[in-house]
C-alpha cells in the first residue's frame, strides 16, 4: 500500500511530465501550451517574427527577439489591421505576427506527424478566417496530424508598393510573412511532433491565391518549405507592377500629410497607427470608375512574383507537388452588390475589379452571362445580381481553378478538383446559394470556425462533414485524398488520366460523386482563361 508521501511524489512527477510535454523551447522563447480534455494540446499566440512596427513597418519580417522565461500560450495573438475600418477594430494591431499550433497530446519530437499549415483569406485586406481551431481536423485524422494557423499583414501594412517602398523597405510583405511561417515550421515543428519533411499548405480565397503565388514564387524555385497544397476558391485578382502601384503610395502620402517631407517613407513609418489607419482606404484603380472590392494586393516585383499567375503557370514556372483546387457553385454572390439591376451597373462593377478589361471583352462577357434570359428574381435583389455574380465568380474563382488543375495535370503531377454544391435552405432562398468558402465549415467542422455557419451544418448537412474531413486529412497524411477517405464515399479521381479529363468531385450531402465539367462552363472558361493575362491576372 502506497504511503501519502509516495502518492504525492507520483502526482508531482506526473504534473512535471505533463508540464514538460506542453512547454516547448523555441530557442528565442519558451511557450507553455494548454492540454485540453479531448486529447489535443494547443499553443496560441506564438510569436513567429518581430513586431513589424516602427522602423520595421513596411519591412520584410525579421526574427523574433529573445525573451527569457516561459510564456503562456493560452490566448490568440492580435489580428492584423484591416483596410477600410476606422477606428482600429478591437483585437487588431500592427503587432500581429502570431501563430497557433494544435497537436495530439502524445506527440513527441520523434512522432513526425504530417503538418497542415492553413493560410486564411480576406482579400489581402483583412485576416478574415483567423483563429480556426484545429481540433476537428486532428480528431478526423485519428490524432495523426499537426495543424498550424497564423496571421499575416494585410492592406498597406502588408502590401504597400512603390519605388520608395522597394528602396527603403520591402514589398509583398504579407507573402513574406507566410514564407516566414513556413521557415519557422521547418525549424520548429518537430518540437510539437510534426514532420518538417511532410508539410501540406492549405488556404481559402486570398489564402488560396497565396498558394498559387507560393507555388510560383521565384519562378517556381522549390525551397523545400512544403510538399503538397490544397486551395479552396483560388482567387485571381488584378495584379499591378511596382510602377503601376506607385499611385497608391503617392495617394497615401498625400492623404497623410507626408508629401512635403523629403523622406516620405520615413514620414509614413513615423505616423502613429491610428493616423495611418484613418487613411487606410480603398480608392479606384487606374482606369476604373469605383474602388475594387480589395484595394491592396500582391505586386509583380520581378523577384518573389515574376509575372502574372496565368503566365507563370502556362510556362511551367511552378513547384511540382500534388495539389487540390476547387470551388463552390455560387462563388460571386457574396461579393456583387445585390442592387445591380442593369447591364451598365454590372459592367461598371466588373471593370472596377479588372480595369484593364477592354470593351470587346466586356461585350463578350455580357453575351455569355448578362442577356435578358439570364436575369433572376431574389428577395431584395436587382435582376442582374445573380447573372453578374455568375460572371464574376467564374472570372475570378472557378475558371482559374480549372486552369490550375490543368497546369498540374499537364506537368504530370497528381491534381484533384472539386465542385462543392452542398445546399443550405436559407442560403438557397436568399439567392446566395452555395456561397464563397462555405466549405470551410465542412472541412474544419462548424463548431471550430469563426463566424456563423449555416444552421443546416448542424442538422441536415451534418453528414457531409466527416466526408470532407476524411478527404482533407487523407490528403494531408498521404498527399492523396483517397487512402483514408470516409467509408463508402466515392474515389476522388484525378483531374486528368486514363484518357478522361475535366473530371472533378461533385460534393453534396447524400449525392457526392464524380462529374465532368459541363461543356457550357468549359466554353465560358476557355474564353475567360484566354483573356486572363490581358486582365492582369
Short mmCIF file of C-alpha atoms in Angstrom, two decimals, residues 14-225:
data_model
loop_
_atom_site.label_atom_id
_atom_site.label_comp_id
_atom_site.label_asym_id
_atom_site.label_seq_id
_atom_site.Cartn_x
_atom_site.Cartn_y
_atom_site.Cartn_z
CA UNK A 14 3.07 13.30 -13.48
CA UNK A 15 2.45 17.04 -13.17
CA UNK A 16 6.05 17.82 -14.11
CA UNK A 17 5.89 15.38 -17.02
CA UNK A 18 2.66 16.99 -18.26
CA UNK A 19 4.14 20.48 -17.86
CA UNK A 20 7.21 19.45 -19.83
CA UNK A 21 5.07 17.90 -22.55
CA UNK A 22 3.25 21.16 -23.20
CA UNK A 23 6.23 23.51 -22.82
CA UNK A 24 8.24 23.97 -25.99
CA UNK A 25 11.64 25.64 -26.17
CA UNK A 26 11.99 27.53 -29.44
CA UNK A 27 15.39 28.97 -28.63
CA UNK A 28 14.21 32.56 -28.68
CA UNK A 29 11.43 31.82 -26.19
CA UNK A 30 9.67 29.01 -24.34
CA UNK A 31 5.91 28.60 -24.70
CA UNK A 32 3.65 26.60 -22.45
CA UNK A 33 0.61 25.21 -24.20
CA UNK A 34 -2.72 24.09 -22.84
CA UNK A 35 -3.77 20.46 -22.69
CA UNK A 36 -7.45 20.04 -23.48
CA UNK A 37 -9.73 17.28 -22.23
CA UNK A 38 -10.16 15.99 -25.79
CA UNK A 39 -6.54 14.85 -26.12
CA UNK A 40 -5.35 17.95 -28.01
CA UNK A 41 -2.70 20.43 -26.91
CA UNK A 42 -2.96 23.97 -28.23
CA UNK A 43 -0.33 26.68 -28.24
CA UNK A 44 -1.95 30.02 -29.03
CA UNK A 45 -0.26 33.31 -29.82
CA UNK A 46 3.26 32.12 -30.53
CA UNK A 47 5.35 34.97 -31.94
CA UNK A 48 6.98 33.89 -35.22
CA UNK A 49 8.54 37.23 -36.18
CA UNK A 50 9.50 40.51 -34.56
CA UNK A 51 6.73 43.11 -34.17
CA UNK A 52 6.54 44.88 -37.57
CA UNK A 53 6.35 48.35 -36.06
CA UNK A 54 8.49 51.49 -36.09
CA UNK A 55 11.40 51.01 -38.48
CA UNK A 56 10.02 47.55 -39.36
CA UNK A 57 6.77 48.97 -40.71
CA UNK A 58 6.78 48.17 -44.47
CA UNK A 59 9.82 45.90 -43.94
CA UNK A 60 10.27 42.18 -44.51
CA UNK A 61 9.61 40.06 -41.40
CA UNK A 62 12.52 39.72 -39.00
CA UNK A 63 13.36 37.05 -36.43
CA UNK A 64 11.65 37.47 -33.07
CA UNK A 65 13.71 38.80 -30.20
CA UNK A 66 14.82 36.51 -27.40
CA UNK A 67 12.58 36.52 -24.34
CA UNK A 68 13.54 34.85 -21.09
CA UNK A 69 11.23 32.66 -19.05
CA UNK A 70 8.26 30.54 -20.02
CA UNK A 71 5.46 32.35 -21.87
CA UNK A 72 1.90 31.07 -21.54
CA UNK A 73 0.38 30.34 -24.96
CA UNK A 74 -3.26 30.36 -23.88
CA UNK A 75 -4.67 33.21 -25.98
CA UNK A 76 -4.70 34.03 -29.69
CA UNK A 77 -2.49 36.92 -30.75
CA UNK A 78 -3.98 40.13 -32.16
CA UNK A 79 -5.13 40.06 -35.77
CA UNK A 80 -3.53 42.31 -38.34
CA UNK A 81 -5.22 45.64 -39.03
CA UNK A 82 -7.70 45.53 -41.94
CA UNK A 83 -8.34 48.09 -44.67
CA UNK A 84 -11.36 50.41 -44.69
CA UNK A 85 -12.09 50.13 -40.96
CA UNK A 86 -11.67 53.09 -38.64
CA UNK A 87 -11.28 53.39 -35.73
CA UNK A 88 -8.90 50.45 -35.44
CA UNK A 89 -11.06 47.39 -34.71
CA UNK A 90 -10.72 45.81 -31.29
CA UNK A 91 -8.48 42.76 -31.27
CA UNK A 92 -6.31 44.03 -34.13
CA UNK A 93 -2.84 45.57 -34.01
CA UNK A 94 0.26 46.21 -36.06
CA UNK A 95 1.95 43.77 -33.68
CA UNK A 96 0.14 40.77 -35.13
CA UNK A 97 2.64 38.20 -36.39
CA UNK A 98 1.49 35.27 -34.28
CA UNK A 99 0.67 31.64 -34.99
CA UNK A 100 -1.21 28.82 -33.28
CA UNK A 101 -0.25 25.15 -33.15
CA UNK A 102 -2.59 22.22 -32.42
CA UNK A 103 -1.19 18.75 -31.84
CA UNK A 104 -2.17 15.44 -30.25
CA UNK A 105 -1.19 15.27 -26.57
CA UNK A 106 1.10 12.28 -27.10
CA UNK A 107 3.03 13.86 -29.96
CA UNK A 108 6.77 13.97 -29.33
CA UNK A 109 9.85 15.16 -31.17
CA UNK A 110 10.13 11.74 -32.79
CA UNK A 111 6.45 11.48 -33.79
CA UNK A 112 6.99 13.03 -37.23
CA UNK A 113 3.31 13.67 -37.85
CA UNK A 114 2.16 15.27 -41.12
CA UNK A 115 1.71 19.03 -40.79
CA UNK A 116 -1.13 21.16 -42.17
CA UNK A 117 -0.38 24.89 -42.44
CA UNK A 118 -3.51 26.93 -43.19
CA UNK A 119 -3.41 30.34 -44.92
CA UNK A 120 -6.53 32.35 -44.21
CA UNK A 121 -8.35 34.55 -46.68
CA UNK A 122 -9.57 38.13 -46.58
CA UNK A 123 -8.69 39.56 -49.98
CA UNK A 124 -5.21 40.55 -48.70
CA UNK A 125 -7.01 43.36 -46.89
CA UNK A 126 -8.11 41.53 -43.72
CA UNK A 127 -7.40 38.38 -41.73
CA UNK A 128 -10.89 37.01 -42.32
CA UNK A 129 -10.59 33.36 -41.26
CA UNK A 130 -8.44 33.75 -38.19
CA UNK A 131 -8.27 31.53 -35.11
CA UNK A 132 -9.79 28.40 -36.60
CA UNK A 133 -9.47 25.54 -34.15
CA UNK A 134 -7.55 22.51 -35.44
CA UNK A 135 -9.26 20.07 -33.07
CA UNK A 136 -11.81 18.81 -35.60
CA UNK A 137 -9.21 18.04 -38.26
CA UNK A 138 -6.89 16.33 -35.79
CA UNK A 139 -9.72 14.16 -34.46
CA UNK A 140 -10.81 13.31 -38.01
CA UNK A 141 -7.22 12.26 -38.76
CA UNK A 142 -7.33 9.87 -35.77
CA UNK A 143 -4.84 12.16 -33.99
CA UNK A 144 -2.44 11.77 -36.88
CA UNK A 145 -1.59 15.36 -37.86
CA UNK A 146 -0.40 18.72 -36.51
CA UNK A 147 -2.23 21.93 -37.51
CA UNK A 148 -0.79 25.45 -37.77
CA UNK A 149 -2.79 28.67 -38.22
CA UNK A 150 -1.35 32.18 -38.39
CA UNK A 151 -1.89 35.87 -39.10
CA UNK A 152 -0.12 37.82 -41.81
CA UNK A 153 0.00 41.52 -42.63
CA UNK A 154 -2.67 42.86 -44.95
CA UNK A 155 -3.60 46.18 -46.55
CA UNK A 156 -0.80 48.77 -46.74
CA UNK A 157 0.95 47.14 -43.77
CA UNK A 158 1.46 44.03 -45.88
CA UNK A 159 1.15 45.15 -49.49
CA UNK A 160 2.06 48.82 -49.93
CA UNK A 161 4.22 49.15 -53.03
CA UNK A 162 6.06 51.78 -54.99
CA UNK A 163 9.67 52.76 -55.69
CA UNK A 164 10.18 54.25 -52.23
CA UNK A 165 8.99 51.08 -50.51
CA UNK A 166 11.18 48.92 -52.74
CA UNK A 167 14.23 51.10 -52.00
CA UNK A 168 13.72 51.74 -48.29
CA UNK A 169 11.70 48.73 -47.20
CA UNK A 170 10.20 45.69 -48.84
CA UNK A 171 7.18 44.85 -50.98
CA UNK A 172 4.84 41.86 -50.75
CA UNK A 173 5.48 41.63 -47.03
CA UNK A 174 2.24 39.76 -46.38
CA UNK A 175 3.51 36.94 -48.60
CA UNK A 176 6.92 37.16 -46.95
CA UNK A 177 5.17 36.71 -43.60
CA UNK A 178 3.74 33.47 -44.99
CA UNK A 179 7.19 32.32 -46.09
CA UNK A 180 8.50 33.24 -42.63
CA UNK A 181 5.89 30.92 -41.09
CA UNK A 182 6.88 28.08 -43.42
CA UNK A 183 10.53 28.63 -42.48
CA UNK A 184 9.51 28.63 -38.81
CA UNK A 185 7.76 25.30 -39.39
CA UNK A 186 10.91 23.83 -40.90
CA UNK A 187 12.91 24.89 -37.85
CA UNK A 188 10.49 24.24 -35.00
CA UNK A 189 7.54 22.00 -35.87
CA UNK A 190 9.36 18.80 -34.85
CA UNK A 191 9.23 20.09 -31.26
CA UNK A 192 5.43 19.80 -31.47
CA UNK A 193 5.57 16.32 -33.01
CA UNK A 194 5.37 17.45 -36.64
CA UNK A 195 7.46 16.36 -39.59
CA UNK A 196 9.12 19.28 -41.44
CA UNK A 197 9.56 16.95 -44.42
CA UNK A 198 5.81 16.40 -44.69
CA UNK A 199 4.11 19.80 -44.83
CA UNK A 200 0.84 20.46 -46.66
CA UNK A 201 -0.27 24.06 -47.17
CA UNK A 202 -3.95 24.86 -47.43
CA UNK A 203 -5.89 28.06 -47.84
CA UNK A 204 -9.10 29.70 -48.90
CA UNK A 205 -9.78 32.69 -51.17
CA UNK A 206 -6.79 35.05 -50.74
CA UNK A 207 -5.18 32.19 -48.84
CA UNK A 208 -5.69 30.02 -51.92
CA UNK A 209 -4.35 32.85 -54.09
CA UNK A 210 -1.35 32.81 -51.77
CA UNK A 211 -0.92 29.13 -52.52
CA UNK A 212 -0.70 29.82 -56.26
CA UNK A 213 1.76 32.64 -55.55
CA UNK A 214 3.88 30.44 -53.28
CA UNK A 215 3.84 27.66 -55.86
CA UNK A 216 5.16 30.08 -58.48
CA UNK A 217 7.34 32.18 -56.15
CA UNK A 218 10.80 32.98 -57.50
CA UNK A 219 9.74 31.45 -60.81
CA UNK A 220 8.86 28.10 -59.23
CA UNK A 221 12.07 27.57 -57.24
CA UNK A 222 11.44 24.79 -54.74
CA UNK A 223 12.82 25.83 -51.35
CA UNK A 224 11.57 22.65 -49.69
CA UNK A 225 9.11 24.51 -47.47
#
